[in-house]
GROMACS .gro file of C-alpha atoms in nm:
model
  175
    1MET     CA    1  10.509  19.482   3.677
    2GLY     CA    2  10.206  19.268   3.672
    3TYR     CA    3  10.379  19.038   3.891
    4ILE     CA    4  10.332  19.246   4.254
    5LYS     CA    5  10.058  19.101   4.453
    6GLY     CA    6  10.061  19.332   4.688
    7TYR     CA    7  10.248  19.494   4.942
    8ASP     CA    8  10.395  19.373   5.300
    9SER     CA    9  10.234  19.645   5.575
   10GLN     CA   10  10.521  19.535   5.774
   11THR     CA   11  10.821  19.602   5.534
   12LEU     CA   12  10.717  19.802   5.271
   13ARG     CA   13  10.808  19.536   5.016
   14GLU     CA   14  10.677  19.385   4.706
   15GLN     CA   15  10.444  19.038   4.731
   16VAL     CA   16  10.515  18.824   4.472
   17ASP     CA   17  10.415  18.480   4.274
   18GLN     CA   18  10.754  18.351   4.365
   19VAL     CA   19  10.722  18.061   4.080
   20GLU     CA   20  10.550  18.323   3.843
   21CYS     CA   21  10.838  18.498   3.860
   22ALA     CA   22  11.058  18.230   3.865
   23GLU     CA   23  10.922  18.141   3.538
   24ARG     CA   24  10.942  18.496   3.370
   25LEU     CA   25  11.286  18.514   3.412
   26VAL     CA   26  11.372  18.208   3.273
   27GLU     CA   27  11.198  18.332   2.993
   28ILE     CA   28  11.353  18.657   2.940
   29GLU     CA   29  11.702  18.536   3.017
   30SER     CA   30  11.850  18.544   2.703
   31GLN     CA   31  11.700  18.904   2.619
   32ARG     CA   32  11.929  19.182   2.629
   33SER     CA   33  11.763  19.484   2.557
   34LEU     CA   34  11.734  19.754   2.873
   35PRO     CA   35  11.406  19.672   2.910
   36ALA     CA   36  11.453  19.317   2.980
   37LEU     CA   37  11.754  19.395   3.150
   38LEU     CA   38  11.586  19.624   3.404
   39GLU     CA   39  11.293  19.354   3.419
   40ARG     CA   40  11.519  19.059   3.527
   41VAL     CA   41  11.711  19.286   3.770
   42TRP     CA   42  11.376  19.317   3.926
   43LEU     CA   43  11.298  18.949   3.934
   44LEU     CA   44  11.604  18.856   4.079
   45LYS     CA   45  11.541  19.137   4.383
   46VAL     CA   46  11.217  19.010   4.458
   47LEU     CA   47  11.320  18.604   4.458
   48ASP     CA   48  11.589  18.737   4.703
   49GLN     CA   49  11.887  18.658   4.439
   50LEU     CA   50  12.101  18.971   4.587
   51ASP     CA   51  12.429  18.912   4.439
   52ASP     CA   52  12.317  18.826   4.091
   53ALA     CA   53  12.075  19.135   4.136
   54LEU     CA   54  12.359  19.373   4.214
   55LYS     CA   55  12.598  19.231   3.957
   56LEU     CA   56  12.254  19.251   3.672
   57SER     CA   57  12.185  19.590   3.807
   58ASP     CA   58  12.563  19.728   3.769
   59GLU     CA   59  12.531  19.604   3.380
   60SER     CA   60  12.193  19.798   3.339
   61VAL     CA   61  12.324  20.111   3.426
   62ARG     CA   62  12.620  20.106   3.208
   63VAL     CA   63  12.425  19.968   2.928
   64ALA     CA   64  12.167  20.279   2.966
   65ARG     CA   65  12.422  20.505   2.975
   66MET     CA   66  12.559  20.393   2.653
   67ALA     CA   67  12.234  20.344   2.516
   68GLY     CA   68  11.953  20.490   2.664
   69THR     CA   69  11.826  20.843   2.753
   70ARG     CA   70  11.887  20.975   3.102
   71LYS     CA   71  11.548  20.911   3.192
   72ASP     CA   72  11.662  20.541   3.106
   73VAL     CA   73  12.003  20.589   3.310
   74LEU     CA   74  11.805  20.789   3.654
   75ARG     CA   75  11.527  20.433   3.638
   76ALA     CA   76  11.824  20.173   3.623
   77ARG     CA   77  11.983  20.389   3.906
   78VAL     CA   78  11.659  20.382   4.071
   79LEU     CA   79  11.654  20.008   4.035
   80HIS     CA   80  12.028  19.931   4.127
   81ALA     CA   81  11.959  20.161   4.444
   82THR     CA   82  11.706  19.926   4.547
   83ILE     CA   83  11.914  19.619   4.565
   84LEU     CA   84  12.172  19.838   4.760
   85GLN     CA   85  11.881  19.859   5.015
   86TYR     CA   86  11.772  19.503   5.017
   87ARG     CA   87  12.139  19.409   5.051
   88GLY     CA   88  12.164  19.622   5.390
   89ALA     CA   89  12.359  19.941   5.185
   90HIS     CA   90  12.114  20.204   5.390
   91ALA     CA   91  12.354  20.496   5.311
   92ALA     CA   92  12.469  20.405   5.008
   93ALA     CA   93  12.133  20.389   4.833
   94GLU     CA   94  12.000  20.676   5.025
   95GLN     CA   95  12.261  20.861   4.827
   96GLU     CA   96  12.190  20.723   4.517
   97LEU     CA   97  11.811  20.791   4.493
   98ALA     CA   98  11.806  21.142   4.644
   99THR     CA   99  12.049  21.206   4.413
  100CYS     CA  100  11.810  21.063   4.158
  101ALA     CA  101  11.525  21.199   4.274
  102SER     CA  102  11.648  21.573   4.253
  103GLU     CA  103  11.753  21.548   3.944
  104ALA     CA  104  11.427  21.401   3.831
  105GLU     CA  105  11.260  21.680   3.994
  106GLY     CA  106  11.531  21.900   3.834
  107GLN     CA  107  11.447  21.801   3.481
  108GLY     CA  108  11.050  21.763   3.500
  109TRP     CA  109  11.054  21.414   3.529
  110THR     CA  110  10.769  21.406   3.765
  111SER     CA  111  10.720  21.052   3.769
  112ILE     CA  112  11.085  20.935   3.757
  113ALA     CA  113  11.109  21.176   4.058
  114ALA     CA  114  10.794  20.985   4.191
  115PHE     CA  115  10.942  20.707   4.168
  116ALA     CA  116  11.266  20.803   4.287
  117TYR     CA  117  11.130  20.980   4.651
  118GLN     CA  118  10.892  20.636   4.692
  119HIS     CA  119  11.210  20.413   4.716
  120HIS     CA  120  11.409  20.694   4.891
  121GLY     CA  121  11.144  20.650   5.187
  122LYS     CA  122  11.124  20.269   5.199
  123ASN     CA  123  11.488  20.274   5.237
  124ALA     CA  124  11.466  20.528   5.512
  125TYR     CA  125  11.188  20.272   5.645
  126ASP     CA  126  11.387  19.984   5.611
  127ALA     CA  127  11.659  20.177   5.784
  128GLY     CA  128  11.466  20.261   6.062
  129ASP     CA  129  11.435  20.632   5.962
  130PHE     CA  130  11.070  20.685   6.002
  131GLU     CA  131  11.049  21.042   5.991
  132ASP     CA  132  11.250  21.082   5.674
  133ALA     CA  133  11.073  20.774   5.538
  134ARG     CA  134  10.712  21.008   5.561
  135THR     CA  135  10.923  21.249   5.408
  136SER     CA  136  10.964  21.109   5.121
  137LEU     CA  137  10.684  20.893   5.089
  138LYS     CA  138  10.459  21.225   5.097
  139GLN     CA  139  10.673  21.412   4.844
  140ALA     CA  140  10.591  21.080   4.581
  141LEU     CA  141  10.219  21.114   4.668
  142PHE     CA  142  10.236  21.481   4.574
  143LEU     CA  143  10.418  21.412   4.275
  144ARG     CA  144  10.207  21.119   4.181
  145ARG     CA  145   9.932  21.359   4.283
  146GLU     CA  146  10.019  21.591   4.028
  147ALA     CA  147  10.109  21.331   3.744
  148GLY     CA  148   9.772  21.234   3.739
  149ALA     CA  149   9.868  20.848   3.884
  150ALA     CA  150   9.614  20.596   3.917
  151ASP     CA  151   9.431  20.559   4.240
  152ALA     CA  152   9.570  20.268   4.293
  153GLU     CA  153   9.892  20.407   4.245
  154LEU     CA  154   9.824  20.679   4.507
  155GLU     CA  155   9.674  20.390   4.773
  156VAL     CA  156   9.983  20.243   4.757
  157ALA     CA  157  10.158  20.541   4.865
  158LEU     CA  158   9.922  20.654   5.105
  159LEU     CA  159   9.983  20.325   5.289
  160ALA     CA  160  10.347  20.333   5.316
  161ILE     CA  161  10.269  20.672   5.449
  162GLU     CA  162  10.046  20.566   5.710
  163ALA     CA  163  10.281  20.263   5.792
  164ALA     CA  164  10.591  20.510   5.832
  165GLU     CA  165  10.367  20.716   6.076
  166LYS     CA  166  10.253  20.419   6.294
  167ARG     CA  167  10.649  20.301   6.345
  168ARG     CA  168  10.740  20.666   6.391
  169SER     CA  169  10.465  20.722   6.658
  170GLY     CA  170  10.573  20.424   6.822
  171GLN     CA  171  10.926  20.549   6.854
  172LEU     CA  172  10.830  20.866   7.027
  173VAL     CA  173  10.575  20.656   7.227
  174GLY     CA  174  10.856  20.396   7.324
  175SER     CA  175  11.127  20.676   7.413
   0.00000   0.00000   0.00000
């Protein structure tokens, strides 16, 4: 999605143009395809409309199960887990993301596994478990490299790892 302008170095969350995202949400509001549903969920998430995002996310997982591929279901479940994370349900998000990462890896779907590990790491970071965040983010980086990801994608993963390491080091010093 081209709406991401960067990432907050303290929260690892996407930085977006709120007006642009709101306009896009209105533009695709009536579309019912799975890609449109997933985009709407993401837009609602970054616009901090988490109740609506959760409802639509549940619907997108159902649609993916009925009409999509197994890869579509995994993508929808990862996005659903990020909504749980943003709502503070870190344990539920952790479980869902770990399951998705494991399933994707088992199927050899490297890019989806990397996507799930990246979000698993961000969820752990958000929950204050910087060691687990670092481990998951490193796995995401490894898988992205294996999949031949673009340098920009690898840079985002490296910055997230660096942020987790700094937070982890800060915890160790303060202990």
